[in-house]
Short mmCIF file of N, CA, C and O in Angstrom, two decimals:
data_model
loop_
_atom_site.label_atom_id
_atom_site.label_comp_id
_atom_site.label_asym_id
_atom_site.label_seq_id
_atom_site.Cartn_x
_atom_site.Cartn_y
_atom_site.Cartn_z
N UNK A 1 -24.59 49.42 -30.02
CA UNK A 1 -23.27 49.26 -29.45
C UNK A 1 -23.18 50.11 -28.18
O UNK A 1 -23.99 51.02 -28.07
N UNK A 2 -22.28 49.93 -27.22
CA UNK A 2 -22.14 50.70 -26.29
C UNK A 2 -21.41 52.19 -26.57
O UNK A 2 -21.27 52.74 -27.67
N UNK A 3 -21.12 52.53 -25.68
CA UNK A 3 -20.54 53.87 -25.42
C UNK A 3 -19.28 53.74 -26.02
O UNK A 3 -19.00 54.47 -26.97
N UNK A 4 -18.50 52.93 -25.62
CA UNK A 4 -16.99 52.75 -26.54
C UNK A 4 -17.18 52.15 -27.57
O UNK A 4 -16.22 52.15 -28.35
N UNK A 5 -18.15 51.57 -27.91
CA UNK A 5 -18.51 50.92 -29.67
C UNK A 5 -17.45 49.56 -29.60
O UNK A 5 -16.79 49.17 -30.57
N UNK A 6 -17.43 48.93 -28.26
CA UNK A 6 -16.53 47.40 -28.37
C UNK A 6 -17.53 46.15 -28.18
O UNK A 6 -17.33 45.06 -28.73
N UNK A 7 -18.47 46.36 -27.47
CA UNK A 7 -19.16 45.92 -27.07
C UNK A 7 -20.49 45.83 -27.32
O UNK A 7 -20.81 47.01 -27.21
N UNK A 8 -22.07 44.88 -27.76
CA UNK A 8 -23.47 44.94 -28.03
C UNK A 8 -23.61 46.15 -26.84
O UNK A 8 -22.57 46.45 -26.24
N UNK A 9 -25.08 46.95 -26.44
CA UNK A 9 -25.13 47.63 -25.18
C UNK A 9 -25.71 46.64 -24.23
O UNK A 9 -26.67 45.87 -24.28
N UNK A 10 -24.55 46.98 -23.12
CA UNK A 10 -25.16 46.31 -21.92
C UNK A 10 -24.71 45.17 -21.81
O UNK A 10 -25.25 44.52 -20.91
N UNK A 11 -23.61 44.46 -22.60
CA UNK A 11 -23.44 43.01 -22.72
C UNK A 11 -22.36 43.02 -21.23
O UNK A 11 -22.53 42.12 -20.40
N UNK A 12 -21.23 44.12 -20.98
CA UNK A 12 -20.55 43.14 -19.87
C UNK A 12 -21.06 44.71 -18.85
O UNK A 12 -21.25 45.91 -19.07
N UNK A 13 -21.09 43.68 -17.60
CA UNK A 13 -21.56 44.85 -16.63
C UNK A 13 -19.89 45.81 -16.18
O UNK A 13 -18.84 45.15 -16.21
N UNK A 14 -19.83 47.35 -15.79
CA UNK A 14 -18.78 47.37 -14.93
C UNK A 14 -18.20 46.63 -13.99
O UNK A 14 -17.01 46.33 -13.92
N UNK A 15 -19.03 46.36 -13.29
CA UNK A 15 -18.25 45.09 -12.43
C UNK A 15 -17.38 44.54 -12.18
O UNK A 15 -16.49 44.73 -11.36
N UNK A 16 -17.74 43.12 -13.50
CA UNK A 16 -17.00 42.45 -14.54
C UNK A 16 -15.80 42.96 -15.10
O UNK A 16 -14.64 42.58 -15.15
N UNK A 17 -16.48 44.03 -15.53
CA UNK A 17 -14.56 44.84 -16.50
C UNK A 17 -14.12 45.01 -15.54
O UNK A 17 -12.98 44.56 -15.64
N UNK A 18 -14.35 45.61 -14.01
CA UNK A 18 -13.17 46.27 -12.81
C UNK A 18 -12.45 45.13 -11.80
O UNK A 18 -11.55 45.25 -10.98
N UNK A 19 -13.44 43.69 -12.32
CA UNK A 19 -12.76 42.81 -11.44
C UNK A 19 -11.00 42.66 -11.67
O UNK A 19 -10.39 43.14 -12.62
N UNK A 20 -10.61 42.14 -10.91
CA UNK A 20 -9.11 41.97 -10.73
C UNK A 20 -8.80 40.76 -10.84
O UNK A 20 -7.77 40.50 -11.45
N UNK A 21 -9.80 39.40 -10.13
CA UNK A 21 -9.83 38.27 -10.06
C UNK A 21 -10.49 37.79 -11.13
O UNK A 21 -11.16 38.51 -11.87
N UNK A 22 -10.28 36.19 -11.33
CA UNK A 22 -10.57 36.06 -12.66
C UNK A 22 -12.65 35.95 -12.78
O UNK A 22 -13.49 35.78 -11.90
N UNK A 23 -12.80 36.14 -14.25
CA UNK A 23 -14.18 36.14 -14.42
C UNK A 23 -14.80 35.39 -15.52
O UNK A 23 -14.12 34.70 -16.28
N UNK A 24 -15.98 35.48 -15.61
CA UNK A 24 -16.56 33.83 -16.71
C UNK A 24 -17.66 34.27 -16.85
O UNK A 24 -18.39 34.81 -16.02
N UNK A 25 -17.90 33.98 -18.27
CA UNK A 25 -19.59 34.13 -18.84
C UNK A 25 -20.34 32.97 -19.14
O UNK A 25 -19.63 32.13 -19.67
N UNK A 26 -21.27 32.69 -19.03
CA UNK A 26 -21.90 31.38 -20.11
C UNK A 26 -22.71 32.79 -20.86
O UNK A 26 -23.40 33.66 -20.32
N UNK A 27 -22.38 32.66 -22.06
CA UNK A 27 -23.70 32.76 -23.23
C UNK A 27 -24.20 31.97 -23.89
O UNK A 27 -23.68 30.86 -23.95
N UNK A 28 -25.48 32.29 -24.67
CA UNK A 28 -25.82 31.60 -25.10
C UNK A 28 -26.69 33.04 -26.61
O UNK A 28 -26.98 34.21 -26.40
N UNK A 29 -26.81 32.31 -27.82
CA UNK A 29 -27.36 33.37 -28.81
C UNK A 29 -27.88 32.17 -30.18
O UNK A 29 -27.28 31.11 -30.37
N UNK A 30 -29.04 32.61 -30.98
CA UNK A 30 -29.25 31.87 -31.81
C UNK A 30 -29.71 32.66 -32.80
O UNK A 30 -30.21 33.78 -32.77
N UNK A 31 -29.37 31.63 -34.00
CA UNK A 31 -28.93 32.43 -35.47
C UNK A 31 -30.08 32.75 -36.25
O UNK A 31 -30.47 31.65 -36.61
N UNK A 32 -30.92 33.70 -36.76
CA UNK A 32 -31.44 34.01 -37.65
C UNK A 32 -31.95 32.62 -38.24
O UNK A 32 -31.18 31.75 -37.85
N UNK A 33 -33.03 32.05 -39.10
CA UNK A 33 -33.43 31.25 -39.66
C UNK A 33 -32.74 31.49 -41.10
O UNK A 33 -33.07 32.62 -41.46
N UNK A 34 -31.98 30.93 -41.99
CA UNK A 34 -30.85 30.84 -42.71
C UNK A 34 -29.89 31.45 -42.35
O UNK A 34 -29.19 31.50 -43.36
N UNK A 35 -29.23 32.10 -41.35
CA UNK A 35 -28.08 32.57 -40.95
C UNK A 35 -27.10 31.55 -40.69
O UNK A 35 -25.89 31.81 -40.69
N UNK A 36 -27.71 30.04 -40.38
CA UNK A 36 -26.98 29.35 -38.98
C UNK A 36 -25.20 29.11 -39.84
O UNK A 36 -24.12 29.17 -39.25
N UNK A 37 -25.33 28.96 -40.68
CA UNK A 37 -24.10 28.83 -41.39
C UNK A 37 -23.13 29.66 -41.39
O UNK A 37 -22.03 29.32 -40.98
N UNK A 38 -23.31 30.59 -41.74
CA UNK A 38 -22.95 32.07 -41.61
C UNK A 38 -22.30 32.56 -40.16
O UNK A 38 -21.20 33.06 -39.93
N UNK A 39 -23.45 32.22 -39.24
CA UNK A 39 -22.97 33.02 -37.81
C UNK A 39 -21.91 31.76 -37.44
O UNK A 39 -20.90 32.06 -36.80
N UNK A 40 -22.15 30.24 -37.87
CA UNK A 40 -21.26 29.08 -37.77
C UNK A 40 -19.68 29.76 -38.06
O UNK A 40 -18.69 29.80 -37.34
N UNK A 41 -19.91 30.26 -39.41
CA UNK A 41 -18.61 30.87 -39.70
C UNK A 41 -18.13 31.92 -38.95
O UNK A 41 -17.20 31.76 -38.15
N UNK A 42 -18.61 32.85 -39.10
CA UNK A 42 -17.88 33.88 -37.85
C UNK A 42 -17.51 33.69 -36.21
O UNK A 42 -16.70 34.34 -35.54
N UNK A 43 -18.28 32.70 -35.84
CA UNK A 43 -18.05 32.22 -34.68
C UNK A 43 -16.46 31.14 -34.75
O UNK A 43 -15.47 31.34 -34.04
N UNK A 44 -16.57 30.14 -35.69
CA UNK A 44 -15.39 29.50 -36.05
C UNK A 44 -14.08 30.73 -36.27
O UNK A 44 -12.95 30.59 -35.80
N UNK A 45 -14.40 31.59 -36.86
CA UNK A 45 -12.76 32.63 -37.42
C UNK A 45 -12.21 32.99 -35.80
O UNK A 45 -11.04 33.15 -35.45
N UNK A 46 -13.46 33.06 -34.96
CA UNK A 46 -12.52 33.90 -33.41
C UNK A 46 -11.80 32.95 -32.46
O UNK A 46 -10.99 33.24 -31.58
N UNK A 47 -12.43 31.30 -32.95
CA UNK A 47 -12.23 30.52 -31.33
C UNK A 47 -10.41 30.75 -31.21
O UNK A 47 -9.73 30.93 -30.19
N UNK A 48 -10.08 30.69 -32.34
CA UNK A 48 -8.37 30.65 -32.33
C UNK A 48 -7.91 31.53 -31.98
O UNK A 48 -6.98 31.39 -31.19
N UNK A 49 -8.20 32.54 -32.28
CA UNK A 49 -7.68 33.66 -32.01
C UNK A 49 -7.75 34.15 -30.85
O UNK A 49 -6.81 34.89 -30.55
N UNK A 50 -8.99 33.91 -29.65
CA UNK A 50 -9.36 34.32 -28.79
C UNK A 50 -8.36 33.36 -27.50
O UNK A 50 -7.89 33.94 -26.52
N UNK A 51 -8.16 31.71 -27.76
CA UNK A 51 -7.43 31.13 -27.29
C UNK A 51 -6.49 32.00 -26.99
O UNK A 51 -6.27 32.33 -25.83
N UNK A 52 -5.67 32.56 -28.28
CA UNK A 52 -4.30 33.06 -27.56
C UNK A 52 -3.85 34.55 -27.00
O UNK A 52 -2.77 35.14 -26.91
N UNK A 53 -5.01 34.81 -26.72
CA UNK A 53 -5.31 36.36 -26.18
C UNK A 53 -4.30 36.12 -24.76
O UNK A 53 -4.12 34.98 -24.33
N UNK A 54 -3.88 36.94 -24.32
CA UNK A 54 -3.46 37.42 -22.85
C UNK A 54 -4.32 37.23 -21.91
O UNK A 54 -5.29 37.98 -21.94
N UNK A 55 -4.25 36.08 -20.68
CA UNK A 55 -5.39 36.30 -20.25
C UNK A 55 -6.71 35.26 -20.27
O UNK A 55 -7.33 34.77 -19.33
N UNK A 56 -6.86 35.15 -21.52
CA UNK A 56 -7.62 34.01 -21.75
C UNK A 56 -7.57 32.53 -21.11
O UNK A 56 -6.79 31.68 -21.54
N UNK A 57 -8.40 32.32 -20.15
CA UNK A 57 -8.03 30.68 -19.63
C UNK A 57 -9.17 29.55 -20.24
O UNK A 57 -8.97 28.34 -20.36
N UNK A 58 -10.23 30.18 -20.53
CA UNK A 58 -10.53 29.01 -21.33
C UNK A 58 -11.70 29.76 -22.33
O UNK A 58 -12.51 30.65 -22.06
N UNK A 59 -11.44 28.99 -23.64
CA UNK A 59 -12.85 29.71 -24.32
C UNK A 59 -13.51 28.62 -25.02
O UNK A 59 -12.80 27.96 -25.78
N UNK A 60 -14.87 28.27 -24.88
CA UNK A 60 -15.32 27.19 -25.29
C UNK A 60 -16.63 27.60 -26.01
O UNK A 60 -17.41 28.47 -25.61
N UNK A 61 -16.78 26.69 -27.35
CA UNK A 61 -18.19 27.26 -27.85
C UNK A 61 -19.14 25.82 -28.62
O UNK A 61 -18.58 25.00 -29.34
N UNK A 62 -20.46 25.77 -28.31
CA UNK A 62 -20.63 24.19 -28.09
C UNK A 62 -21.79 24.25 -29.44
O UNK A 62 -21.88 25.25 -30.16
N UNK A 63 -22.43 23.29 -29.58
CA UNK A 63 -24.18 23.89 -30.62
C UNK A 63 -24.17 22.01 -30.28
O UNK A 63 -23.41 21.21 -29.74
N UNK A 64 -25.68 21.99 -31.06
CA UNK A 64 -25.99 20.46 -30.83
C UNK A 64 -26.67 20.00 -32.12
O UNK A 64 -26.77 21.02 -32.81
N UNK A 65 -27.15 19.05 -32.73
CA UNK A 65 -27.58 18.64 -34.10
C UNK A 65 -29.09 19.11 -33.48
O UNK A 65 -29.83 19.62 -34.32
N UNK A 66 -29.64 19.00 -32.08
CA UNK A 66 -31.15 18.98 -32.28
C UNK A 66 -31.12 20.53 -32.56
O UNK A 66 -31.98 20.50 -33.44
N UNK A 67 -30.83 21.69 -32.49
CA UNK A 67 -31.38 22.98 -32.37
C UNK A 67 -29.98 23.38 -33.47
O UNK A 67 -28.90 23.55 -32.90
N UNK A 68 -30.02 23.51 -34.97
CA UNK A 68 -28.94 24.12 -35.93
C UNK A 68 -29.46 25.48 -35.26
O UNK A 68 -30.54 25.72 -34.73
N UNK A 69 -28.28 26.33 -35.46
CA UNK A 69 -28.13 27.78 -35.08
C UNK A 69 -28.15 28.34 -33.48
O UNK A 69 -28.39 29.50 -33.14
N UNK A 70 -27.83 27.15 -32.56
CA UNK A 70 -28.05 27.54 -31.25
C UNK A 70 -26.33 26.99 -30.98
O UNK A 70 -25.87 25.89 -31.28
N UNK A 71 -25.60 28.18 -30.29
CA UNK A 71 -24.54 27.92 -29.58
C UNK A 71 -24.56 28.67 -28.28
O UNK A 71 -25.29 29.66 -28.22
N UNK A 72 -23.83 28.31 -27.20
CA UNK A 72 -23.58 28.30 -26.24
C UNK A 72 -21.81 28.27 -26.01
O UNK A 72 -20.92 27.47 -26.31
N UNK A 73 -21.85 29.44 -25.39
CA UNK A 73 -20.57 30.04 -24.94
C UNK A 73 -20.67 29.72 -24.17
O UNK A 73 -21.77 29.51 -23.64
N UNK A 74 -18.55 29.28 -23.18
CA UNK A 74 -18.13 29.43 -21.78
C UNK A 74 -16.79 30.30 -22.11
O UNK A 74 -15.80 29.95 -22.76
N UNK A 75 -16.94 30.97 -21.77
CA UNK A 75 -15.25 31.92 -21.46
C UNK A 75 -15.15 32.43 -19.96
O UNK A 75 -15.98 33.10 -19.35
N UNK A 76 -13.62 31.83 -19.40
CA UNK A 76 -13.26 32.32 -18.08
C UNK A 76 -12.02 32.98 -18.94
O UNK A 76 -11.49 32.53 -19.96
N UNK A 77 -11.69 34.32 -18.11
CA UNK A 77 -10.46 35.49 -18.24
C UNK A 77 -9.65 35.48 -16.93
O UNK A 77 -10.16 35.03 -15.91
N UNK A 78 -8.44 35.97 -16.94
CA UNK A 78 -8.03 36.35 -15.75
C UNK A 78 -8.32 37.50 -14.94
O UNK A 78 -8.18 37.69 -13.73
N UNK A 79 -8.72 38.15 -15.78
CA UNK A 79 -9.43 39.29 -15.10
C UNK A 79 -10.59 40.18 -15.70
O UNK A 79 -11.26 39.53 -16.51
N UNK A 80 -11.03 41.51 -15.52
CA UNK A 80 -11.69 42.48 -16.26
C UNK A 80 -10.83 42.75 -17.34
O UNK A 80 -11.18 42.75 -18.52
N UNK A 81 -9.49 43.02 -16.85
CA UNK A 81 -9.17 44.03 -17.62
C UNK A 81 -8.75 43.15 -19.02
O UNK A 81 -8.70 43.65 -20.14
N UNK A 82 -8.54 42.06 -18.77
CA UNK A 82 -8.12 40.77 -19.83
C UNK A 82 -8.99 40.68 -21.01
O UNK A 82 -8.65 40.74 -22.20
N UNK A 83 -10.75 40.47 -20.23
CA UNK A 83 -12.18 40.71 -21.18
C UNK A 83 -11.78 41.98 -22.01
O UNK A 83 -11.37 42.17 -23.16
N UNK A 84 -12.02 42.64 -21.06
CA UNK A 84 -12.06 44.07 -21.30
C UNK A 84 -10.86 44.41 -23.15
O UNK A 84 -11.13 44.93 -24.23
N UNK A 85 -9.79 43.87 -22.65
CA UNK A 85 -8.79 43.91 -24.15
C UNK A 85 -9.19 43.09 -24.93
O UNK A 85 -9.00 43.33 -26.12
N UNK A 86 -9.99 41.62 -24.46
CA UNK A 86 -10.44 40.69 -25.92
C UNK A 86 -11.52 41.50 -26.09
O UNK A 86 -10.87 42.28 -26.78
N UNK A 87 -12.56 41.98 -26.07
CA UNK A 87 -13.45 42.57 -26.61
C UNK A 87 -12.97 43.82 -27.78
O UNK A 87 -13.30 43.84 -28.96
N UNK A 88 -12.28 44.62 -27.22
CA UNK A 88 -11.39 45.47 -28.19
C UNK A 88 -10.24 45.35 -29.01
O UNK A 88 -9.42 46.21 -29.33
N UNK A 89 -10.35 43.64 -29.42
CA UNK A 89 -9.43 43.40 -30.42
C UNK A 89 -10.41 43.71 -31.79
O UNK A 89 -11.63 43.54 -31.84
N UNK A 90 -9.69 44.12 -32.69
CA UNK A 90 -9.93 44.55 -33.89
C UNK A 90 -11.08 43.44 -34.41
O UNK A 90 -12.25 43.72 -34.70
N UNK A 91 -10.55 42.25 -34.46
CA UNK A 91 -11.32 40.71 -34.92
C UNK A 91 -12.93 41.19 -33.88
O UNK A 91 -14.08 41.30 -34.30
N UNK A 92 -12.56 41.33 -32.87
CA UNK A 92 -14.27 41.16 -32.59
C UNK A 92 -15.05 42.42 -32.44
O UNK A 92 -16.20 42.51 -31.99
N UNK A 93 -14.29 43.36 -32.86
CA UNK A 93 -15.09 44.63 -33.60
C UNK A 93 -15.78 44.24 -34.72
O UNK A 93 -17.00 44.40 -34.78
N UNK A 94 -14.89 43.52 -35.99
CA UNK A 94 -15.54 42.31 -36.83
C UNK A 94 -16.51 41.63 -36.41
O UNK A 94 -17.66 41.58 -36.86
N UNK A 95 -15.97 41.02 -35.39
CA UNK A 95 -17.26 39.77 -34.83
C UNK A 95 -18.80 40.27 -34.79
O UNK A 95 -19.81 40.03 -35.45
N UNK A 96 -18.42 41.20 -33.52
CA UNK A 96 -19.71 41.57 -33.38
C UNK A 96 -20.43 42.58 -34.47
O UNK A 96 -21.56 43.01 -34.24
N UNK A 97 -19.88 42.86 -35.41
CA UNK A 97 -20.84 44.12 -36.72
C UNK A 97 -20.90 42.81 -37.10
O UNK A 97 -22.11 42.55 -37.17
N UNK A 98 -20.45 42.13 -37.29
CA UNK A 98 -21.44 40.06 -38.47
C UNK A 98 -22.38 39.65 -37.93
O UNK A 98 -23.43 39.33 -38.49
N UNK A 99 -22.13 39.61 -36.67
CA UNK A 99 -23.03 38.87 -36.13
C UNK A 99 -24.41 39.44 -35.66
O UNK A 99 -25.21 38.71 -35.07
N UNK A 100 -24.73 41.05 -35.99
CA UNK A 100 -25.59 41.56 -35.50
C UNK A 100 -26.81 41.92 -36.28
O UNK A 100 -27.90 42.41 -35.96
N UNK A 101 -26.36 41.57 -37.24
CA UNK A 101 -27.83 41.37 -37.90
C UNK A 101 -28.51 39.46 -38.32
O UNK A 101 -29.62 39.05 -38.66
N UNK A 102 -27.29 38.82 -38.07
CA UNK A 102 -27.39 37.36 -37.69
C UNK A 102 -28.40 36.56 -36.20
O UNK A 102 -29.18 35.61 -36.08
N UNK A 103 -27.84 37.55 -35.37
CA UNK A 103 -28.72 36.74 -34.13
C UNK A 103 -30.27 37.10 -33.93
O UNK A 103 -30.84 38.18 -33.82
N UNK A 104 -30.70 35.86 -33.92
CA UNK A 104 -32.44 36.09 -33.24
C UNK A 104 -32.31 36.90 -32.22
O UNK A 104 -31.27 36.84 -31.56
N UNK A 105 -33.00 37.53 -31.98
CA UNK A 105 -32.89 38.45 -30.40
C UNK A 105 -32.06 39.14 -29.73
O UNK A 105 -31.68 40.18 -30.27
N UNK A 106 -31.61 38.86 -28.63
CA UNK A 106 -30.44 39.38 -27.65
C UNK A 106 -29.11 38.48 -27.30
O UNK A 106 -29.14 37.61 -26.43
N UNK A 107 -28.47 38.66 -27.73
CA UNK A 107 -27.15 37.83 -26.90
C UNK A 107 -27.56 37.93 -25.66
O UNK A 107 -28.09 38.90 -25.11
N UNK A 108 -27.21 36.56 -25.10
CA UNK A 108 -27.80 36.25 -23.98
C UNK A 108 -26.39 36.07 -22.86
O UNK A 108 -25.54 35.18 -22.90
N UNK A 109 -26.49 37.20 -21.91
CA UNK A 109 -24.93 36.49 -21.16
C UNK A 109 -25.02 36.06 -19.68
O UNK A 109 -26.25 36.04 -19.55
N UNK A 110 -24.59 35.75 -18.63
CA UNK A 110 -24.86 35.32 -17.39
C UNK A 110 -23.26 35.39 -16.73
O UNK A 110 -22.35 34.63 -17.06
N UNK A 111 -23.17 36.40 -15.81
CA UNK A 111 -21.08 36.59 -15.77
C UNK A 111 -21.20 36.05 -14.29
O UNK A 111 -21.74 36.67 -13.37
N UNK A 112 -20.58 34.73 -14.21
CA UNK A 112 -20.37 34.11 -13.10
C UNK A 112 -18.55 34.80 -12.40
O UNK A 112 -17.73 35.13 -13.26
N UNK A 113 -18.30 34.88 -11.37
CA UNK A 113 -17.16 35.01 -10.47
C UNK A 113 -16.88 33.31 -9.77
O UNK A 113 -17.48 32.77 -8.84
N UNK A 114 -15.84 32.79 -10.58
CA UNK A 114 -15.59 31.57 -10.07
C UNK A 114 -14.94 31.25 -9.03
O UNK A 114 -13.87 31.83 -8.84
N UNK A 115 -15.34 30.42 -8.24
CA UNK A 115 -14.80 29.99 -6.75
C UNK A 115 -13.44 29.57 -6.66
O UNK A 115 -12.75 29.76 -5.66
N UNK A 116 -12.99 28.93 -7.84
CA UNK A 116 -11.78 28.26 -7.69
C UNK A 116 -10.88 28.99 -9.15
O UNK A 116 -9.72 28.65 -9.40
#
């Protein structure tokens, strides 16, 4: 975990948290070989919740029948500081202690600054 314990380490850059304008990740993370169900579930308990965050403009989370246990995140925020409070909601203090012995490897993130 990071330094404030909200966050995997290293997952959002400063940057990102200090932007003002709005900001967007694609991730992408895949589940343990019998996990996929499991991380299915914990991923399902946040999409709702994360919708109605402050801030939140879109949160989308996708998987496909060829690859069980592979999803792919899009979340755009209005800002850093917006991320910055969904990450330190209580639920994904949850999220992320479930999901961390669930994912193959590294959460994978890519923080785009959108044009429009």
């Amino acid at each position: 975990m990071s330094t404030d314990d909200t966050t995997p380490d290293g997952l959002i850059p400063a940057a990102i948290l200090a932007s003002d304008t709005p900001v967007a990740v694609y991730g992408y993370a895949r589940a343990k070989a019998g996990g996929e169900g499991r991380m299915l579930g914990e991923i399902q308990a946040i999409i709702g919740l994360t919708r109605k965050e402050d801030g939140c403009e879109q949160y989308v989370v996708h998987t496909t029948p060829d690859q069980p246990g592979a999803f792919a995140f899009y979340e755009r925020w209005s800002s850093g500081a917006h991320l910055l409070a969904h990450v330190s909601q209580p639920f994904m203090q949850t999220y992320f202690a479930a999901i961390a012995g669930l994912v193959e490897g590294e959460l994978e993130a890519h923080w785009l600054h959108p044009l429009s």
